[in-house]
Short mmCIF file of C-alpha atoms in Angstrom, two decimals:
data_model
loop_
_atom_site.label_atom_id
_atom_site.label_comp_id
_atom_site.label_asym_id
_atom_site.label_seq_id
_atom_site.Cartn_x
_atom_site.Cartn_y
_atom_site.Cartn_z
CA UNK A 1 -67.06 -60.79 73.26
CA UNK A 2 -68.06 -58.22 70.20
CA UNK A 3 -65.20 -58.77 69.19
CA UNK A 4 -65.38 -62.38 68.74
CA UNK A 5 -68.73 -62.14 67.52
CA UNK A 6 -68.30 -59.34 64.60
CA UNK A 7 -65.60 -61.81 63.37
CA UNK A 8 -68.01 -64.63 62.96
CA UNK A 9 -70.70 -62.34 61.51
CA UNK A 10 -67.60 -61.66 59.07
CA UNK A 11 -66.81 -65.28 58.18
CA UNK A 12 -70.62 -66.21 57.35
CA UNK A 13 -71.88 -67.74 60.87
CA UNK A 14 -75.53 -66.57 62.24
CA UNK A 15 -74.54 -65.17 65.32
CA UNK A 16 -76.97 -64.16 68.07
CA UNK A 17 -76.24 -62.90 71.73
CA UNK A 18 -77.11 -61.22 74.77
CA UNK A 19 -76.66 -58.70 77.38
CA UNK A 20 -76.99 -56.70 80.56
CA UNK A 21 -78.77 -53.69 79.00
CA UNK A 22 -78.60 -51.35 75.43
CA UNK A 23 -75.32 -49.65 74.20
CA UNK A 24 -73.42 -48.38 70.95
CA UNK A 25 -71.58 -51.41 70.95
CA UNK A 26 -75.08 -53.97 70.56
CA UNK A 27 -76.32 -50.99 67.99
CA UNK A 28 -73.41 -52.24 65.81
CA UNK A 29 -73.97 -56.02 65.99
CA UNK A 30 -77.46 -55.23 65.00
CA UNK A 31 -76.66 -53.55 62.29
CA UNK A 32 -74.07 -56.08 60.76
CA UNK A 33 -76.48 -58.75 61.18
CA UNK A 34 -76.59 -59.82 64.70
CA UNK A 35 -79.90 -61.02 66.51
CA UNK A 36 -79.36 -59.09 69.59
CA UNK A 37 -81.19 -59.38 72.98
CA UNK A 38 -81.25 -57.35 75.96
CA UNK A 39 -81.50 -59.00 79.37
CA UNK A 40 -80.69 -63.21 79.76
CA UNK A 41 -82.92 -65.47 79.03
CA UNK A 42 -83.14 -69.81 78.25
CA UNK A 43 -85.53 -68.93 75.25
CA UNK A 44 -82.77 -66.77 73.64
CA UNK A 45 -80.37 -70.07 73.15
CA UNK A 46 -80.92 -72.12 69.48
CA UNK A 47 -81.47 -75.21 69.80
CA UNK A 48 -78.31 -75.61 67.58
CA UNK A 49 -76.33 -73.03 68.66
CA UNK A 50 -72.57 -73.45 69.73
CA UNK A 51 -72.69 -71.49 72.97
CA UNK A 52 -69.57 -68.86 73.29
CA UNK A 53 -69.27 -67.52 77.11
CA UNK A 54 -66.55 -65.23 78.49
CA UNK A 55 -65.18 -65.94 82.01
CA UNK A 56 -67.13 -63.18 83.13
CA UNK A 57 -70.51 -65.23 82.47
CA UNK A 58 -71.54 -67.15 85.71
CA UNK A 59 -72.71 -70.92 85.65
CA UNK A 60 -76.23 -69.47 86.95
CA UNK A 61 -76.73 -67.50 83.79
CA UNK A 62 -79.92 -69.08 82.30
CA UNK A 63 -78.88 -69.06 78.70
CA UNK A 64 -75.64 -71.01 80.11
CA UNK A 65 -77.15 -73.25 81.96
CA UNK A 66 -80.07 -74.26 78.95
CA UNK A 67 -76.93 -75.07 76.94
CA UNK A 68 -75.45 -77.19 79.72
CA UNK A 69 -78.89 -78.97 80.31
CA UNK A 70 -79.13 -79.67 76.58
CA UNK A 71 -75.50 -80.69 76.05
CA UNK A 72 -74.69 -78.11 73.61
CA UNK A 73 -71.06 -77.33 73.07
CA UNK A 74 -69.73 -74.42 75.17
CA UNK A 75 -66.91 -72.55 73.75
CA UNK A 76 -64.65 -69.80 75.88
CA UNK A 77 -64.46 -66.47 74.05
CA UNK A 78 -60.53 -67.57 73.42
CA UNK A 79 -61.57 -70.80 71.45
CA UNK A 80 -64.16 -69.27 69.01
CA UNK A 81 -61.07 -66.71 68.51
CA UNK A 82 -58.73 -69.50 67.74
CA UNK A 83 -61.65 -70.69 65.22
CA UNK A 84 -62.25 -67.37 63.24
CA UNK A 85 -58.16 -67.12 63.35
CA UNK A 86 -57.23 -70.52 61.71
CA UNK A 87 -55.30 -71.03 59.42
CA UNK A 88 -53.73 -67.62 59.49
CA UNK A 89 -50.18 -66.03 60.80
CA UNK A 90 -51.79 -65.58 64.42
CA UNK A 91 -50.11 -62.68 66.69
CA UNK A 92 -50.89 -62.89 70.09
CA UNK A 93 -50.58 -59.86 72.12
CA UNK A 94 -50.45 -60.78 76.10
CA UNK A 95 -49.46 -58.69 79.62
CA UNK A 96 -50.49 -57.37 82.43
CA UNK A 97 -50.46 -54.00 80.38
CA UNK A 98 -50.68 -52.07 77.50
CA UNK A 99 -51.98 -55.28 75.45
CA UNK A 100 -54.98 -53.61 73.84
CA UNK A 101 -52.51 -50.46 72.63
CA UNK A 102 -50.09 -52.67 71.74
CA UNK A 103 -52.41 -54.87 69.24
CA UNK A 104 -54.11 -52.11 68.12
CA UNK A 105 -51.29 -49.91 67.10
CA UNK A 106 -50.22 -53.09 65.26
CA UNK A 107 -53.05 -53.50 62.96
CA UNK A 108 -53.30 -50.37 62.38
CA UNK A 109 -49.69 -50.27 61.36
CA UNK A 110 -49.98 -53.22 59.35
CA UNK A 111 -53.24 -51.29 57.43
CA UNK A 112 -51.43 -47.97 56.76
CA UNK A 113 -48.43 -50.54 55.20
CA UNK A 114 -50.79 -51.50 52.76
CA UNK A 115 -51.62 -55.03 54.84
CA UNK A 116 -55.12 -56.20 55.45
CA UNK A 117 -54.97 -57.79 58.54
CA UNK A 118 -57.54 -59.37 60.82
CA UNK A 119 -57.75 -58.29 64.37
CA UNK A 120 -59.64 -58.84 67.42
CA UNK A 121 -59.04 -55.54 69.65
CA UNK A 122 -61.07 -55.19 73.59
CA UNK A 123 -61.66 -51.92 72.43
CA UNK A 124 -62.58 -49.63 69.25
CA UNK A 125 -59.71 -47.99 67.71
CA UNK A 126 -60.31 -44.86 66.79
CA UNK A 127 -58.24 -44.91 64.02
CA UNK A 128 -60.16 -48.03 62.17
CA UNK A 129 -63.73 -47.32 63.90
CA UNK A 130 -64.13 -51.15 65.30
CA UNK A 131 -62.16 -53.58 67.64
CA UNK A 132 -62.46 -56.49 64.91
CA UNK A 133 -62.00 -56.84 61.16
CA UNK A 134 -61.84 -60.09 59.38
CA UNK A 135 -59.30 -59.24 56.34
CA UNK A 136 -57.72 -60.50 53.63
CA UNK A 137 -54.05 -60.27 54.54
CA UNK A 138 -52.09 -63.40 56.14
CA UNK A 139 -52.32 -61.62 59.77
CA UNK A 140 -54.58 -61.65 62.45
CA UNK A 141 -53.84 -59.36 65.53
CA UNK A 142 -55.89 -60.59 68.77
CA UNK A 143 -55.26 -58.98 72.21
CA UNK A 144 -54.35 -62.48 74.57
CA UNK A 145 -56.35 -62.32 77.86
CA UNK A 146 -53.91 -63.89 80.40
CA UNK A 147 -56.70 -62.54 83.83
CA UNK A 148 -58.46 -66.84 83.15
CA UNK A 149 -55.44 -68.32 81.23
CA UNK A 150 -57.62 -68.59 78.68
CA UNK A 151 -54.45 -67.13 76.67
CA UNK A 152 -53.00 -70.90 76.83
CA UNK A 153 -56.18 -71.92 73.57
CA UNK A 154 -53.90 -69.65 71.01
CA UNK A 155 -50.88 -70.89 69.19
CA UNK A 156 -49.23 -67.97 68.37
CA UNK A 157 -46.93 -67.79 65.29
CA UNK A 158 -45.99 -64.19 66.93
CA UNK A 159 -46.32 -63.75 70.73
CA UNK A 160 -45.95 -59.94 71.79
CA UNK A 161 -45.51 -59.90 75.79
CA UNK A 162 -45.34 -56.34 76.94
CA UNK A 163 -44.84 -56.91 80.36
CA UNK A 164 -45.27 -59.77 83.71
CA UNK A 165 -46.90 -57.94 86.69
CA UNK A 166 -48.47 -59.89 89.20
CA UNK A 167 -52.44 -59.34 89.15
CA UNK A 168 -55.27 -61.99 88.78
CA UNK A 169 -54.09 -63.82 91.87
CA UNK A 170 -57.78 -64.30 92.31
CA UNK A 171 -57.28 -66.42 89.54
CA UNK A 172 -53.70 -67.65 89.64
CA UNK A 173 -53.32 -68.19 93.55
CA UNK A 174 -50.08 -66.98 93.57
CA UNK A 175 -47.46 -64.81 91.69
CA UNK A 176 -45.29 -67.99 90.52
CA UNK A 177 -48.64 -69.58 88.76
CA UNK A 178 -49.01 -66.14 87.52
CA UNK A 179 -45.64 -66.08 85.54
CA UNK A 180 -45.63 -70.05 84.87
CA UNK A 181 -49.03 -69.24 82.84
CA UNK A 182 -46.72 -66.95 80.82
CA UNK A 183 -43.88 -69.64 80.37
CA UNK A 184 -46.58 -71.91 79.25
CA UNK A 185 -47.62 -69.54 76.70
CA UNK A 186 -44.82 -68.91 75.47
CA UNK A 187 -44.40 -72.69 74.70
CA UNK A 188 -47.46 -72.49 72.77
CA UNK A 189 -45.54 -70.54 70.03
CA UNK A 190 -45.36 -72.51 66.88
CA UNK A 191 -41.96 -74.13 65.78
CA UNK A 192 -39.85 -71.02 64.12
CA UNK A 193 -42.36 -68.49 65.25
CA UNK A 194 -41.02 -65.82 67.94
CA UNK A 195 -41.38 -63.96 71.43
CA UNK A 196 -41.28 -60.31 71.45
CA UNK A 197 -40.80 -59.17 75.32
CA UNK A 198 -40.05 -55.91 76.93
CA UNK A 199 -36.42 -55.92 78.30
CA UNK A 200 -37.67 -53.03 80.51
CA UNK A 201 -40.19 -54.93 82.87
CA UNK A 202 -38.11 -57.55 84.70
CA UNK A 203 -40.70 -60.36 84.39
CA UNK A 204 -41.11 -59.86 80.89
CA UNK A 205 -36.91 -59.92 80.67
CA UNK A 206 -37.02 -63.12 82.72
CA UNK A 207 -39.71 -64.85 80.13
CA UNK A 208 -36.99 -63.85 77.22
CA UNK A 209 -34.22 -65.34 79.01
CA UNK A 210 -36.53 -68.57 79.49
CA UNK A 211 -37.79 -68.88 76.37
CA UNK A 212 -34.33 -68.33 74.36
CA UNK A 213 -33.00 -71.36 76.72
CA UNK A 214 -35.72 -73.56 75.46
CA UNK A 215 -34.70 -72.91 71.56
CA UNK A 216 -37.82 -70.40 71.28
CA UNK A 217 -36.37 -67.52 68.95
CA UNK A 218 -36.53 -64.07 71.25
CA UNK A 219 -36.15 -60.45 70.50
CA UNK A 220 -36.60 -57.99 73.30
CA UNK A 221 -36.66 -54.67 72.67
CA UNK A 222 -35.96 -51.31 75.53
CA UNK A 223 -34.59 -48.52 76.47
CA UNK A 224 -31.16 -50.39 78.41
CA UNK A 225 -28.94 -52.23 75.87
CA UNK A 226 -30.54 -55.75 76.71
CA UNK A 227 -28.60 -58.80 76.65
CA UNK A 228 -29.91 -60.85 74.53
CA UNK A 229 -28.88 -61.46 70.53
CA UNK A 230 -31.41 -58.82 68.07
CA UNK A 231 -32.09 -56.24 70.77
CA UNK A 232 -34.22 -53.24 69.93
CA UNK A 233 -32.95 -50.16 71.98
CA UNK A 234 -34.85 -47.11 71.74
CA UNK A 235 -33.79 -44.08 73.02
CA UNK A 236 -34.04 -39.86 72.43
CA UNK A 237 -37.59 -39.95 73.93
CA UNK A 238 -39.29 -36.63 73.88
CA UNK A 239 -42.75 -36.74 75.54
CA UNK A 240 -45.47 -33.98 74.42
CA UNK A 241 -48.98 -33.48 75.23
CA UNK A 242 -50.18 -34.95 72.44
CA UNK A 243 -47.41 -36.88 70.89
CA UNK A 244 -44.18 -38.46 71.91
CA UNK A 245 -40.98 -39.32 69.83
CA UNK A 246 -38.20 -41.86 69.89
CA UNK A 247 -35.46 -43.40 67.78
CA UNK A 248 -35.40 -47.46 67.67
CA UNK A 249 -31.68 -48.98 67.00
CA UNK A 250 -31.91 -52.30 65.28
CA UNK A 251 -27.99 -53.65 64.85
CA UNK A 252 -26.35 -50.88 62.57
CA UNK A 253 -30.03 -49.54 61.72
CA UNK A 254 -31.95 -46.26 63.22
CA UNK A 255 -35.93 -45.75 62.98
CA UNK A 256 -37.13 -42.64 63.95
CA UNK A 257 -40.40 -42.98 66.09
CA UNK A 258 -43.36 -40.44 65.53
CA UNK A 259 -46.23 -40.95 68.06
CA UNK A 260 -49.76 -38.87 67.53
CA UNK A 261 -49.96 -40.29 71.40
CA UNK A 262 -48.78 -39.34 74.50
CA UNK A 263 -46.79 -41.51 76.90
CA UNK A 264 -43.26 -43.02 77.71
CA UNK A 265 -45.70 -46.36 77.95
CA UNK A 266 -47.01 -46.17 74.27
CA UNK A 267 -43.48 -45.76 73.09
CA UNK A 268 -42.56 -48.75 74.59
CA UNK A 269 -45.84 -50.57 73.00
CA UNK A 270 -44.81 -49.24 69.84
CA UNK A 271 -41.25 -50.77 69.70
CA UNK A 272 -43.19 -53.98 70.79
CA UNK A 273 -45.84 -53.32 67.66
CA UNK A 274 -42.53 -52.39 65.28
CA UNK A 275 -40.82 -55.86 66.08
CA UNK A 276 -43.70 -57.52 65.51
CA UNK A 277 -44.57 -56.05 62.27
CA UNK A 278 -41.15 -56.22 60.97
CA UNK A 279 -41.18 -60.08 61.81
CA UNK A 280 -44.33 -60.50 59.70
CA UNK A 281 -42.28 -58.85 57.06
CA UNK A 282 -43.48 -55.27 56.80
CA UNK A 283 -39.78 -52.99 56.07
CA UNK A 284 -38.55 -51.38 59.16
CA UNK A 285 -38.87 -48.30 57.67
CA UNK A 286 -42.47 -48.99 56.97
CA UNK A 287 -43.29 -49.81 59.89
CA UNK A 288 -41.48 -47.16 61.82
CA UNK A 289 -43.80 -44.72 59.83
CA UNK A 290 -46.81 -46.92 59.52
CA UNK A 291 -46.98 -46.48 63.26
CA UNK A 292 -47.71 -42.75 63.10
CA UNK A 293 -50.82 -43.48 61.98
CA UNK A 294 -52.15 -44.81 65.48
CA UNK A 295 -54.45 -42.11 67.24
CA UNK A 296 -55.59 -44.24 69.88
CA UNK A 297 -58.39 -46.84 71.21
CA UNK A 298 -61.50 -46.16 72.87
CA UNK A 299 -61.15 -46.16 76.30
CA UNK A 300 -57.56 -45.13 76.79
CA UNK A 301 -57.13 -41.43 77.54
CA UNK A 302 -60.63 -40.79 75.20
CA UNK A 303 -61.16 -37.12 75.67
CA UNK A 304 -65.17 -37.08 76.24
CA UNK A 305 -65.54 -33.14 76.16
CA UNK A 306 -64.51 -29.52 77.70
CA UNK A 307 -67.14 -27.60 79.77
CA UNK A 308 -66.50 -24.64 81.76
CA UNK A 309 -62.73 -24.47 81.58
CA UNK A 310 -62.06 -28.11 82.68
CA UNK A 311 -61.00 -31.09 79.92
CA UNK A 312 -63.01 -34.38 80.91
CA UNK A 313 -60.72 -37.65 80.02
CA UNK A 314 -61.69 -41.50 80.11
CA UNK A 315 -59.32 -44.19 80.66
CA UNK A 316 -59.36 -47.98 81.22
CA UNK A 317 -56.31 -48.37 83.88
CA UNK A 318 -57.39 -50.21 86.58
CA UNK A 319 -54.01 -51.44 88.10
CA UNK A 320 -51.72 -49.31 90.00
CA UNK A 321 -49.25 -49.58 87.31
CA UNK A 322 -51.41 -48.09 84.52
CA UNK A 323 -52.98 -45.72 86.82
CA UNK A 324 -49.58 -44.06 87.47
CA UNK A 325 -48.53 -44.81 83.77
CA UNK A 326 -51.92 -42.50 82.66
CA UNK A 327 -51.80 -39.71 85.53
CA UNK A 328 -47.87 -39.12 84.73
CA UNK A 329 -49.58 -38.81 81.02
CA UNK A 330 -52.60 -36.68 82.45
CA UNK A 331 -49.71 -34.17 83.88
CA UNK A 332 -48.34 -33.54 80.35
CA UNK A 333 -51.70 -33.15 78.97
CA UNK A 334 -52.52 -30.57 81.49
CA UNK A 335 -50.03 -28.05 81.24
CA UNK A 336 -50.36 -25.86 84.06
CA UNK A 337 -53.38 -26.94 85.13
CA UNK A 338 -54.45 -29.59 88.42
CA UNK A 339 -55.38 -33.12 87.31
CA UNK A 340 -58.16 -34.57 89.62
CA UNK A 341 -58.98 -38.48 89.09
CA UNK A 342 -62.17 -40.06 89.58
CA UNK A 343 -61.35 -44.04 90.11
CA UNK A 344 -63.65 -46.54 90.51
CA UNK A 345 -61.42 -49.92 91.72
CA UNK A 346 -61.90 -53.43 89.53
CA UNK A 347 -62.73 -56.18 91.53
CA UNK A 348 -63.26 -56.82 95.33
CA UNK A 349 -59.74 -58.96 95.03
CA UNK A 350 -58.09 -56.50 93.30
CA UNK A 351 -58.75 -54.01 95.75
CA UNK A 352 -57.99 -56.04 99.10
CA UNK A 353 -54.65 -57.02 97.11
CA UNK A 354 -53.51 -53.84 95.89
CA UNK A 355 -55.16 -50.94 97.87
CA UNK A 356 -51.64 -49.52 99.07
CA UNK A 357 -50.42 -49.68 95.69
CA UNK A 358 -53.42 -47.75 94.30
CA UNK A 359 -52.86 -44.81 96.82
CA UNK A 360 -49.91 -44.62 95.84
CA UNK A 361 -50.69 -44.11 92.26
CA UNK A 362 -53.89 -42.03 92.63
CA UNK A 363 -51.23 -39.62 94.81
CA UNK A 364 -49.78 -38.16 91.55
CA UNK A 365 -53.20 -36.96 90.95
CA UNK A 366 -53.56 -32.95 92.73
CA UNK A 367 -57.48 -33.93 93.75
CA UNK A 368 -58.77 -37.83 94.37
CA UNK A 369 -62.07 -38.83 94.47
CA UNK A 370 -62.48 -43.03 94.72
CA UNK A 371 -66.17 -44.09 94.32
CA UNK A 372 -67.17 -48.09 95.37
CA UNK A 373 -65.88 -51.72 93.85
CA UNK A 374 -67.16 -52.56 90.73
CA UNK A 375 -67.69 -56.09 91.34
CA UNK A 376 -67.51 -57.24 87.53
CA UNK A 377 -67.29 -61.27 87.85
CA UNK A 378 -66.74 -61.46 91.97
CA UNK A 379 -69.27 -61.54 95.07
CA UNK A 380 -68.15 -58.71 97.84
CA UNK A 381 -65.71 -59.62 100.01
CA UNK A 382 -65.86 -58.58 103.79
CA UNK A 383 -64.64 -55.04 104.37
CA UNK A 384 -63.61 -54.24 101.13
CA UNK A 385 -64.68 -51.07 99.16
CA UNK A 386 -63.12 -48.02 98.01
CA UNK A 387 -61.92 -46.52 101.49
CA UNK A 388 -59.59 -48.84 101.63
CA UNK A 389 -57.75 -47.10 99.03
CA UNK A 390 -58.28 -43.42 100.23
CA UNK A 391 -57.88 -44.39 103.49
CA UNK A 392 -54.02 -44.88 103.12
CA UNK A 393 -53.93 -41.56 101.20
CA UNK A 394 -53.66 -38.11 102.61
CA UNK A 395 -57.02 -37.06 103.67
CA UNK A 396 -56.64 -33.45 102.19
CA UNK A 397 -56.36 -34.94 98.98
CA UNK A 398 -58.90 -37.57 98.61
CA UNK A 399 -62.18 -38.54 99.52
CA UNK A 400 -64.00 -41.93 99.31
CA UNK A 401 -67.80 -41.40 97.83
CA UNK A 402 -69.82 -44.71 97.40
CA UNK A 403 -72.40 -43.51 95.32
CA UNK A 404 -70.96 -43.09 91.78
CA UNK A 405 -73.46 -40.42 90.41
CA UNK A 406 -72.60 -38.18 93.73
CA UNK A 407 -68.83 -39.17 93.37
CA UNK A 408 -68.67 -37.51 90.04
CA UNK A 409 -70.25 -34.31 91.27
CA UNK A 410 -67.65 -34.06 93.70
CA UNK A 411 -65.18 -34.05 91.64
CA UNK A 412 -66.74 -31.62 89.07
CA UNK A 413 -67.10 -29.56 92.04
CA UNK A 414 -63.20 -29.68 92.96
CA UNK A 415 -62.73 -28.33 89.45
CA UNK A 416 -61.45 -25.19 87.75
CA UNK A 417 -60.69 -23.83 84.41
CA UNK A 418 -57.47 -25.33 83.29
CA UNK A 419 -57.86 -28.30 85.09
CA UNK A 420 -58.05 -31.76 83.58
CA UNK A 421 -60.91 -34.18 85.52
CA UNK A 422 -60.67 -38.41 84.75
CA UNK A 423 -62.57 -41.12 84.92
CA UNK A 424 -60.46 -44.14 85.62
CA UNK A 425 -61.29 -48.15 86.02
CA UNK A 426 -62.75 -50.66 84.01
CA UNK A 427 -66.30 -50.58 85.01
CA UNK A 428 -69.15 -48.31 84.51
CA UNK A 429 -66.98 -45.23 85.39
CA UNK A 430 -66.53 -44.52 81.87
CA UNK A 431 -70.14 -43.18 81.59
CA UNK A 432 -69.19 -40.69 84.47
CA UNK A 433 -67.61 -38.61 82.18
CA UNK A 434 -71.01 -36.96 81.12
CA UNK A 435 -72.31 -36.34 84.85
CA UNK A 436 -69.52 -34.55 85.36
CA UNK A 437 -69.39 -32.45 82.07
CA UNK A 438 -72.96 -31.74 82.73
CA UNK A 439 -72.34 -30.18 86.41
CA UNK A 440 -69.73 -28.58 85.50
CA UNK A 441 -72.18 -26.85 82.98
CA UNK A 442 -74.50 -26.43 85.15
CA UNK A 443 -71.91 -24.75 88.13
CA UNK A 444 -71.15 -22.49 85.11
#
């Protein structure tokens, strides 16, 4: 929702808003010219005022349902997007992971090539200092939110589809209206524009194969040979701690790959980012380098601080895939040392659906602590809170903690120098990292 809002600060609109309580990210909008409120109320709404809601605002909200009462127009977060986008080359970046990365390594790509994009990013990038920017280039860069299908408002003149993992079924209902929501975005691609989809993640390969019977123009891009026509295989991987490096084979052509980043993952976004790039017309070789540049986005393994021996780490993954994607990174980063995770699940749903699968993720971690549901958008459902996950994991190694403040003490107490400690989820975790830095000070 910044996001969306700093671009319409950026094309000239008055642009006022709300929420929950104070943070860096309001601090911002106020300074670029936002009226900015803390707390909802009716009297906040103008009169006048187009009314832009994310699917995470309830029908009970009172500055929602003033705008309903009065018959003021109600956009979703992905049509006033489509409205600061228009009439530019729109890239759409959508899957069940890696998305934010993905887009973000892209405009910052496209900046370091001498481009000045646009770009709406659900996170900062550290490299750029913001998550939006309303440039003067022909490209505009938005991260596609497939969780509401709200994806299916864009019309993509690029669509980047990293991968096609069943989640959302909260949503969706079922894993075959999951992937049909990606078909159908895919169709949304204007005439002559293209699909870039990972050939590594079978749903993602299956979307290619779909779209390229259909007449939509497809690259893919891996590290198997792929069978479709303008493959991009990449392959010599070396991971580091803090980098990772590749080499991208386009038809008779070789890219070396330089990542300040860690992760087989973000190589893979990057060879997503490169084909994209190189379709908006950026030289391979360009881009190849161009992507260097990337240092990562807040949120996504965002070291917070060292205290007492022990590295404190943030990141956003809050589905058993990019949990185990970000611990496998966590054991690079740590050398020697243990990695312990703090995760706090995403969603009641989420939870019941895929507590199994989250054990079995959190088990790469040495020490587990799993603290209650953050409920975002959802009611509680019946049963359903963290010990679900911990309790299908070996008791040894983790422990279930409701309270959040007392589940990041235990962790900081599980700690030693040369360990690495986490927060993980999407919810107020990320604020964690600072209790625990703080104990751990205080243990010292």
């Amino acid at each position: 929702m910044s996001a969306v809002a700093e671009l319409l600060l950026s094309r000239g609109h008055r642009v006022s808003g709300s929420d929950q309580r104070d943070s860096a990210v309001l601090a911002r909008l106020r300074g670029l010219g936002a009226q900015v409120h803390v707390g909802h109320d009716g009297a906040h709404v103008p009169a006048d005022a187009a009314v832009v809601v994310s699917t995470a605002v309830r029908e009970t909200n009172p500055e929602l349902a003033v705008a309903r009462t009065r018959g003021q127009q109600v956009l979703h977060r992905s049509q006033a997007l489509a409205l600061a986008a228009a009439d530019l080359d729109f890239v759409a970046v959508a899957g069940a992971h890696g998305k934010t990365s993905t887009s973000a390594m892209l405009a910052v790509a496209l900046r370091e090539a001498g481009e000045d994009p646009s770009y709406a990013i659900g996170g900062t990038v550290l490299a750029l200092g913001t998550g939006a920017h309303l440039g003067q280039g022909r490209a505009f860069v938005a991260e596609a939110d497939e969780s509401d299908g709200s994806f299916l408002n864009y019309a993509p003149t690029v669509a980047v589809v990293t991968n096609i993992e069943p989640d959302h079924l909260d949503h969706y209902g079922s894993e075959a209206a999951f992937r049909r929501a990606f078909e159908d975005f895919a169709g949304r691609i204007v005439p002559g524009g293209l699909l870039v989809a990972c050939a590594d993640d079978p749903g993602a390969l299956a979307l290619a194969r779909h779209a390229a019977a259909a007449g939509i123009r497809v690259r893919t891009y891996g590290t198997g040979p792929g069978d479709l026509p303008g493959h991009v295989r990449m392959d010599r991987t070396e991971l580091g701690p803090r980098g990772s490096t590749a080499v991208l084979h386009d038809d008779a052509r070789q890219e070396p790959l330089e990542l300040a980043v860690g992760g087989a993952h973000m190589l893979l976004n990057a060879a997503g980012a490169w084909c994209a790039g190189v379709e908006l017309g950026v030289a391979p070789d360009v881009m190849a380098r161009a992507l260097g540049a990337f240092t990562g986005t807040g949120r996504r393994f965002e070291e917070k601080g060292v205290a007492a021996g022990v590295r404190v780490v943030d990141d956003y993954a809050h589905h058993p895939t990019e949990v185990a994607a970000t611990l496998r990174t966590a054991r690079l980063a740590a050398g020697g040392g243990r990695v312990l995770a703090l995760f706090q699940p995403h969603l009641y749903s989420r939870t019941q659906n895929f507590a199994g699968a989250f054990a079995e993720a959190l088990a790469l971690a040495d020490e587990v602590v799993v603290t209650d549901v953050y409920a975002a958008r959802e009611d509680p459902l019946p049963g359903v809170d963290g010990s679900l996950i911990t309790d299908a994991m070996s008791a040894a190694a983790a422990r279930y903690v409701p309270d959040r403040i007392e589940a990041a003490r235990a962790l900081a107490d599980l700690a030693r120098p040369g360990d690495l400690a986490m927060t993980v989820g999407a919810g107020d975790v990320t604020e964690l990292g600072a209790v625990i830095l703080d104990r751990l000070r205080e243990r010292a």
